[in-house]
mmCIF file of C-alpha atoms in Angstrom:
data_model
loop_
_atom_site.group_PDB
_atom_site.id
_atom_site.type_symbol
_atom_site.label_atom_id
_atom_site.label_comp_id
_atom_site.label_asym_id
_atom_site.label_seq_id
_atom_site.Cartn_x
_atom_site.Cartn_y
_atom_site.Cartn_z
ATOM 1 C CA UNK A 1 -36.076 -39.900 24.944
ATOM 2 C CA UNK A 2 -38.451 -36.633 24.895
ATOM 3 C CA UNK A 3 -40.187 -35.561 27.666
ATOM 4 C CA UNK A 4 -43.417 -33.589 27.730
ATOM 5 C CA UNK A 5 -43.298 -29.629 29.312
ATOM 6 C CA UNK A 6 -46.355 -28.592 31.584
ATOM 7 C CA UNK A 7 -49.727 -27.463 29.481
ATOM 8 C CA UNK A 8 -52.130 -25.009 30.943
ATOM 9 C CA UNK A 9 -55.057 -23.573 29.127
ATOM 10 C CA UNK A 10 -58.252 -21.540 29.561
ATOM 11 C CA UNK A 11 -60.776 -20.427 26.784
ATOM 12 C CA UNK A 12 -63.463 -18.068 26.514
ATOM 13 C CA UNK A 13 -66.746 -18.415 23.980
ATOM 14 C CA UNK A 14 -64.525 -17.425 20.984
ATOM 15 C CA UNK A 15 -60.518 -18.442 22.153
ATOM 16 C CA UNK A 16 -58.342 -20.845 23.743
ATOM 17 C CA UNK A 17 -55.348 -20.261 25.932
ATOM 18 C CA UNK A 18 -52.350 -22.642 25.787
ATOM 19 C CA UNK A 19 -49.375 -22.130 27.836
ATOM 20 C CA UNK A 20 -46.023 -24.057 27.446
ATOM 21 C CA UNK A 21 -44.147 -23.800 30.562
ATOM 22 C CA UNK A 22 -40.716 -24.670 29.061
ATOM 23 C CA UNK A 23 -38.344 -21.694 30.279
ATOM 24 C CA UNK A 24 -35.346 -20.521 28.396
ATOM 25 C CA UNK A 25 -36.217 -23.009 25.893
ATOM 26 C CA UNK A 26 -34.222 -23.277 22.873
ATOM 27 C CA UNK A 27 -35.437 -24.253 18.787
ATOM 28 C CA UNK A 28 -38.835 -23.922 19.921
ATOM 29 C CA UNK A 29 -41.027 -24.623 16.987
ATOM 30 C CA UNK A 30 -44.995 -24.646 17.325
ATOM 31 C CA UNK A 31 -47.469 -25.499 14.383
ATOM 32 C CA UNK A 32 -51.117 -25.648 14.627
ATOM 33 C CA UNK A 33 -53.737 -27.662 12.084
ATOM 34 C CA UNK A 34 -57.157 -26.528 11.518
ATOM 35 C CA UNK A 35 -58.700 -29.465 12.274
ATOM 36 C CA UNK A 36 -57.419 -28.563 15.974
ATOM 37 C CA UNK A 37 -53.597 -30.687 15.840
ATOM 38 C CA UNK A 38 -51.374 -28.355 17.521
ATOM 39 C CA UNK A 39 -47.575 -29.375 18.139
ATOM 40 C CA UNK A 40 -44.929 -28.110 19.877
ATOM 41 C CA UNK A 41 -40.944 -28.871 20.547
ATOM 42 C CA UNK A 42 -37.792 -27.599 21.663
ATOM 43 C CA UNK A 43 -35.072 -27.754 23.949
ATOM 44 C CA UNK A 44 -34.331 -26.754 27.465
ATOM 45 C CA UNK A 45 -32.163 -27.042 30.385
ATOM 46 C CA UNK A 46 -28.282 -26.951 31.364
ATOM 47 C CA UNK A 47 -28.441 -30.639 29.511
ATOM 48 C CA UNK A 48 -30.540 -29.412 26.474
ATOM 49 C CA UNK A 49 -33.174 -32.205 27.331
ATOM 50 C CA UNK A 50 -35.748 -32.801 24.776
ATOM 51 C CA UNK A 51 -39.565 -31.712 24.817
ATOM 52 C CA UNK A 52 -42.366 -32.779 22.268
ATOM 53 C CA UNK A 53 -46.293 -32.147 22.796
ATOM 54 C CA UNK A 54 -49.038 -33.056 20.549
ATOM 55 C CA UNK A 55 -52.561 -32.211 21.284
ATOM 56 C CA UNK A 56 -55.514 -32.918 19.739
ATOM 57 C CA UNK A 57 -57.617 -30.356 20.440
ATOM 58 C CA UNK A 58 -61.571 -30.421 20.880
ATOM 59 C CA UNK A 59 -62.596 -28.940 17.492
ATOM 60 C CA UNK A 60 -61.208 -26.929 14.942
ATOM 61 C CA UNK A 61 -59.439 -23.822 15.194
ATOM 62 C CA UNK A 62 -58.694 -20.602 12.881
ATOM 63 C CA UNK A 63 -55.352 -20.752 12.407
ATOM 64 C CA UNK A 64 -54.929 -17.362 10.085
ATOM 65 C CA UNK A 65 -56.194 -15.562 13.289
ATOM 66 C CA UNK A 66 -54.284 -17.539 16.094
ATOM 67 C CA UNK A 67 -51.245 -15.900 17.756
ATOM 68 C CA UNK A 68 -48.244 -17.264 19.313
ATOM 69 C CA UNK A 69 -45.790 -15.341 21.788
ATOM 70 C CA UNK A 70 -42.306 -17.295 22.773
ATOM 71 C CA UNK A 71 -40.978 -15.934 25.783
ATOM 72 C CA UNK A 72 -38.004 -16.710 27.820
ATOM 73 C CA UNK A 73 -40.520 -18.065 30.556
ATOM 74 C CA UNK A 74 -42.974 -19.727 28.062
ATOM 75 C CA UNK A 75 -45.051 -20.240 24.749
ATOM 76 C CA UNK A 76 -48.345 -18.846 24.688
ATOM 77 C CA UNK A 77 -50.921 -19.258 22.431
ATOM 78 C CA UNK A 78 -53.879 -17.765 21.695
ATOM 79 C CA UNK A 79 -55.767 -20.106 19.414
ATOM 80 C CA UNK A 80 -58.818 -18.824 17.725
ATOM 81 C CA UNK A 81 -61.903 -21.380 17.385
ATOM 82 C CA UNK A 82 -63.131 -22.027 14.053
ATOM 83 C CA UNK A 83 -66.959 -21.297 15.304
ATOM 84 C CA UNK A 84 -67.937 -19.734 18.820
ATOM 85 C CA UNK A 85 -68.444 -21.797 21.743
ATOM 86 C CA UNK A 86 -67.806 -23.296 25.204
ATOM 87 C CA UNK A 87 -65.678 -26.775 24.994
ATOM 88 C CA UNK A 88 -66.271 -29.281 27.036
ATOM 89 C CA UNK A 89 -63.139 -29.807 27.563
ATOM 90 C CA UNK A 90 -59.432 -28.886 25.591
ATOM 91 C CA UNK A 91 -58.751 -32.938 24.003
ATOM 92 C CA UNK A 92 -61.108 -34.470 21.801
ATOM 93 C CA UNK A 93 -61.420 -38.414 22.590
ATOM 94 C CA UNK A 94 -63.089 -39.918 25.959
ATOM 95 C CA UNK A 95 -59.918 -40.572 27.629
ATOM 96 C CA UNK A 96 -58.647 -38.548 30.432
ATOM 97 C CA UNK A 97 -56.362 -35.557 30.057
ATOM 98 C CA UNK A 98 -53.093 -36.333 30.048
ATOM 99 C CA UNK A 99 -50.988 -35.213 33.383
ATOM 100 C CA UNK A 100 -49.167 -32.623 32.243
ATOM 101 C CA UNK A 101 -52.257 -30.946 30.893
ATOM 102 C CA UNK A 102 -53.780 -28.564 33.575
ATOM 103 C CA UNK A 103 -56.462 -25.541 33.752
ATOM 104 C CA UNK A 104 -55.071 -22.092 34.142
ATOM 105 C CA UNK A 105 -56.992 -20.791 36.906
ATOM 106 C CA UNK A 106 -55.949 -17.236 36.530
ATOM 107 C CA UNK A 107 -57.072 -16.786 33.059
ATOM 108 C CA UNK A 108 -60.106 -19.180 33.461
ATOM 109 C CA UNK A 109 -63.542 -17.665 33.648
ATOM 110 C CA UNK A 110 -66.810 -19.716 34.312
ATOM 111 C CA UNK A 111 -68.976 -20.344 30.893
ATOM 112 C CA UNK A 112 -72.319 -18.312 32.465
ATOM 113 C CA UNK A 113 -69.635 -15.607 32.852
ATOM 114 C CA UNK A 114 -68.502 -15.149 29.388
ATOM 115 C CA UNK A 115 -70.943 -13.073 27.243
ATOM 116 C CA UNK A 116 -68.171 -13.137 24.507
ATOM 117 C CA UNK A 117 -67.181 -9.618 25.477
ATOM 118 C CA UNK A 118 -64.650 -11.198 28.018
ATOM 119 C CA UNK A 119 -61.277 -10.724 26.014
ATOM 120 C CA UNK A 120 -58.077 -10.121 25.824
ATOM 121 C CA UNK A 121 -58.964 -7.074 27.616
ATOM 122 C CA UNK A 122 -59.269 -8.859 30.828
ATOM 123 C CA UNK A 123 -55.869 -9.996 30.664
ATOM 124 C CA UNK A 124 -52.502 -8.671 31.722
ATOM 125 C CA UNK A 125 -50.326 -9.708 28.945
ATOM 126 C CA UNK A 126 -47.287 -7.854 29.713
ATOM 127 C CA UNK A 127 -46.509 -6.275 26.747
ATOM 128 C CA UNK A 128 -46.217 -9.442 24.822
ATOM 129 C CA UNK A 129 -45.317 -9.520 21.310
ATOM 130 C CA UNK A 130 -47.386 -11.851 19.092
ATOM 131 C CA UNK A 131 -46.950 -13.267 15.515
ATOM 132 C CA UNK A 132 -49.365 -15.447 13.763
ATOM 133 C CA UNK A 133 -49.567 -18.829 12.678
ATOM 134 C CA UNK A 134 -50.791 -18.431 9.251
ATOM 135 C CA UNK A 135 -47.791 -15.532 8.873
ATOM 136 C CA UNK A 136 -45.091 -18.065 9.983
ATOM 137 C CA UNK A 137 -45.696 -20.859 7.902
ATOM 138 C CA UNK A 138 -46.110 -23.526 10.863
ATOM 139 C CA UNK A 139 -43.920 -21.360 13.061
ATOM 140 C CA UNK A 140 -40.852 -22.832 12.392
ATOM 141 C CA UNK A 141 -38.989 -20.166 11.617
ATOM 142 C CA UNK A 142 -39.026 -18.432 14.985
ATOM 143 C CA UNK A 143 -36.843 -21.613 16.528
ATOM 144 C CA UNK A 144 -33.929 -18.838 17.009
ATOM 145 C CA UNK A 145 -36.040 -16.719 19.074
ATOM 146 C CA UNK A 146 -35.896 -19.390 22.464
ATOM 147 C CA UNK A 147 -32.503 -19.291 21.947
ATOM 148 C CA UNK A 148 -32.144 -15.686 23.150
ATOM 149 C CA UNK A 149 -32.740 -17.114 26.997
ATOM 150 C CA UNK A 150 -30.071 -17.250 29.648
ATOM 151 C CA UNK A 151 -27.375 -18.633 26.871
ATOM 152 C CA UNK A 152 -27.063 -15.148 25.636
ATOM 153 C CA UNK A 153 -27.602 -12.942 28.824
ATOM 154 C CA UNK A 154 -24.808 -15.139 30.566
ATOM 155 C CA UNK A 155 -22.677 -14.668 27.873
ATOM 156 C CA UNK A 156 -22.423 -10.615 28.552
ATOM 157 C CA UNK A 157 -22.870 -11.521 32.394
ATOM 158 C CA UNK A 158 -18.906 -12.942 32.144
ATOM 159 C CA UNK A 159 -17.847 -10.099 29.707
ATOM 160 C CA UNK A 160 -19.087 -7.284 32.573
ATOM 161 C CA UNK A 161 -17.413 -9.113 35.016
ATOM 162 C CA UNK A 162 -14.325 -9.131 32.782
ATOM 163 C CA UNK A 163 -14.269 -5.235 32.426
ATOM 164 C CA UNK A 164 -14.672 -5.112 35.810
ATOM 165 C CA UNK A 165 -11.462 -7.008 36.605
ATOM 166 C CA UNK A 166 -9.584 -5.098 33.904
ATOM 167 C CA UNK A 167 -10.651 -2.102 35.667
ATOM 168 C CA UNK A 168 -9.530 -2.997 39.356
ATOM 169 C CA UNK A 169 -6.372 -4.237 37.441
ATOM 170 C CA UNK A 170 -5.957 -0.818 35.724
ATOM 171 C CA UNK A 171 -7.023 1.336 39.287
ATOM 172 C CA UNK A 172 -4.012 -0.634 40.697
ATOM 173 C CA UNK A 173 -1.596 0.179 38.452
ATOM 174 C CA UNK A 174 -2.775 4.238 38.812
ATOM 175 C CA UNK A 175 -1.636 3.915 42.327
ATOM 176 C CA UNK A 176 1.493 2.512 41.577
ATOM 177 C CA UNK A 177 2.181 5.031 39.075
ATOM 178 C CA UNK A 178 0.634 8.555 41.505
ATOM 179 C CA UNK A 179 3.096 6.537 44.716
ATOM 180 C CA UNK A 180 6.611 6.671 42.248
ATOM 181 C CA UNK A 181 6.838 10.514 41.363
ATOM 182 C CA UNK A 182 5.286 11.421 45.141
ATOM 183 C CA UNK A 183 8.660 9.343 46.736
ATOM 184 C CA UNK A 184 11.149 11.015 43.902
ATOM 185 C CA UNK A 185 9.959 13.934 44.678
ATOM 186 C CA UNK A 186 10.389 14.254 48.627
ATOM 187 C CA UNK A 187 13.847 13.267 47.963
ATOM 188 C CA UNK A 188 14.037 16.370 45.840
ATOM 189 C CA UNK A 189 12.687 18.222 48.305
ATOM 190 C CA UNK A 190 14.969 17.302 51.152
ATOM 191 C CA UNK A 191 18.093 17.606 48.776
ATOM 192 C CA UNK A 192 17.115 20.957 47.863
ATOM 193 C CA UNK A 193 17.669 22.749 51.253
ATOM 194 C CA UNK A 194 21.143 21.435 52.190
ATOM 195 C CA UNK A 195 21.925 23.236 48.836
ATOM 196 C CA UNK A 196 20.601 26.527 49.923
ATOM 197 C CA UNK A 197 22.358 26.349 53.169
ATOM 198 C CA UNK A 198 25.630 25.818 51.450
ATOM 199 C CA UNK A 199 25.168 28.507 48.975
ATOM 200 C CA UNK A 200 23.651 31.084 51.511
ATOM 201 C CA UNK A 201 27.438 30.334 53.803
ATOM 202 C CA UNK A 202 29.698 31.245 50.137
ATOM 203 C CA UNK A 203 27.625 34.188 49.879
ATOM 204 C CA UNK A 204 28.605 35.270 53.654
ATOM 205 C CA UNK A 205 31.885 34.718 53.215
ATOM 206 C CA UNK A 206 31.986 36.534 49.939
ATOM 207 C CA UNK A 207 30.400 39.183 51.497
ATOM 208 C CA UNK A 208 32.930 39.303 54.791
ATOM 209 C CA UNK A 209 35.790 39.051 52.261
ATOM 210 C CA UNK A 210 34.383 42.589 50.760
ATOM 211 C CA UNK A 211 34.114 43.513 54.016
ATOM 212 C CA UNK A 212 37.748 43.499 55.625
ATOM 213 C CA UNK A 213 39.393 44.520 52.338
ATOM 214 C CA UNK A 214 37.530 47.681 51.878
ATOM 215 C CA UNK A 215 38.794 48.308 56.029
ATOM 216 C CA UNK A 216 41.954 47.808 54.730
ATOM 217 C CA UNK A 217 41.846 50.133 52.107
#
């Protein structure tokens, strides 16, 4: 059974906003209609649940001039309308919106504040990279592009932690190796003087030998 990820959307005289908030999702495809049908689904969570969203929007849209970003945090849209001006509302249809549909506050702005200069220039967007729908083909080619998420970042998260290991592993073994030659070596040391004690008596000896024969002589 799908389930349906949060919606929130905002418009100005000439756009519409959709977010998807679906993080890390995975296979996310999007497609948009122009008479306003825009779908969305993909994959998410430890359990790779199941998400599907179809909205029917208030009126047509442009969909050669619409732009989609898919992020590791969400999809975002930016949908542009077909003819300028204020919707009512984002669904077509009397009913209400569904639940899971809500108004982004923070890129809302009232309609007697929109002169149609009010942009993307208002908005922070991060850097985002966008692609557009008519480009795409539906958009279902980027489905590999939610699938760069957490999978991928964990996957070199365990490999750093095994270079770590191998490299306390390897520090250990260093010390084992700098203790062995440091041990050998004191025992070289203290060998070394008994045998320059016992040459240094011959040599006396020698020496005293020279000694009393030349007396003799």
């Amino acid at each position: 059974m799908s389930r349906h990820p949060e919606v929130k959307w905002a418009q100005r005289l000439d756009k519409v906003f959709i977010t998807v908030q679906l993080p890390d999702s995975k296979d996310s495809k999007v497609n948009l209609e122009p008479d306003g049908v825009f779908t969305f689904s993909g994959s998410a969570g430890s359990e790779n649940h199941h998400y599907e969203l179809k909205l029917e929007l208030f009126d047509k849209v442009n969909v050669e001039e619409s732009k989609v970003n898919i992020g590791v945090r969400s999809i975002f849209c930016i949908l542009e309308k077909a003819e300028k001006g204020w919707w009512k509302k984002l669904l077509r249809g009397d009913g209400k919106p569904p639940h899971y549909v809500k108004v982004d506050w923070d890129k809302w702005v009232d309609e007697d504040e929109d002169n149609g200069t009010a942009g993307l220039g208002d908005m922070d967007l991060g850097g985002m990279d966008f692609s557009k729908f008519g480009d795409m083909g539906g958009m279902g080619g980027l489905g590999g592009m939610g699938g760069l998420g957490a999978g991928g970042m964990a996957g070199m998260d365990v490999g750093d932690d095994n270079e770590f290991n191998g490299s306390d592993d390897d520090d250990d073994d260093d010390e084992q190796e700098v203790s062995k030659p440091d041990k050998s070596g004191d025992k070289a040391e203290s060998a070394k003087p008994e045998a320059e004690i016992e040459g240094g008596s011959s040599e006396e000896k020698k020496e005293a030998a020279a000694a009393a024969a030349a007396a003799s002589t």
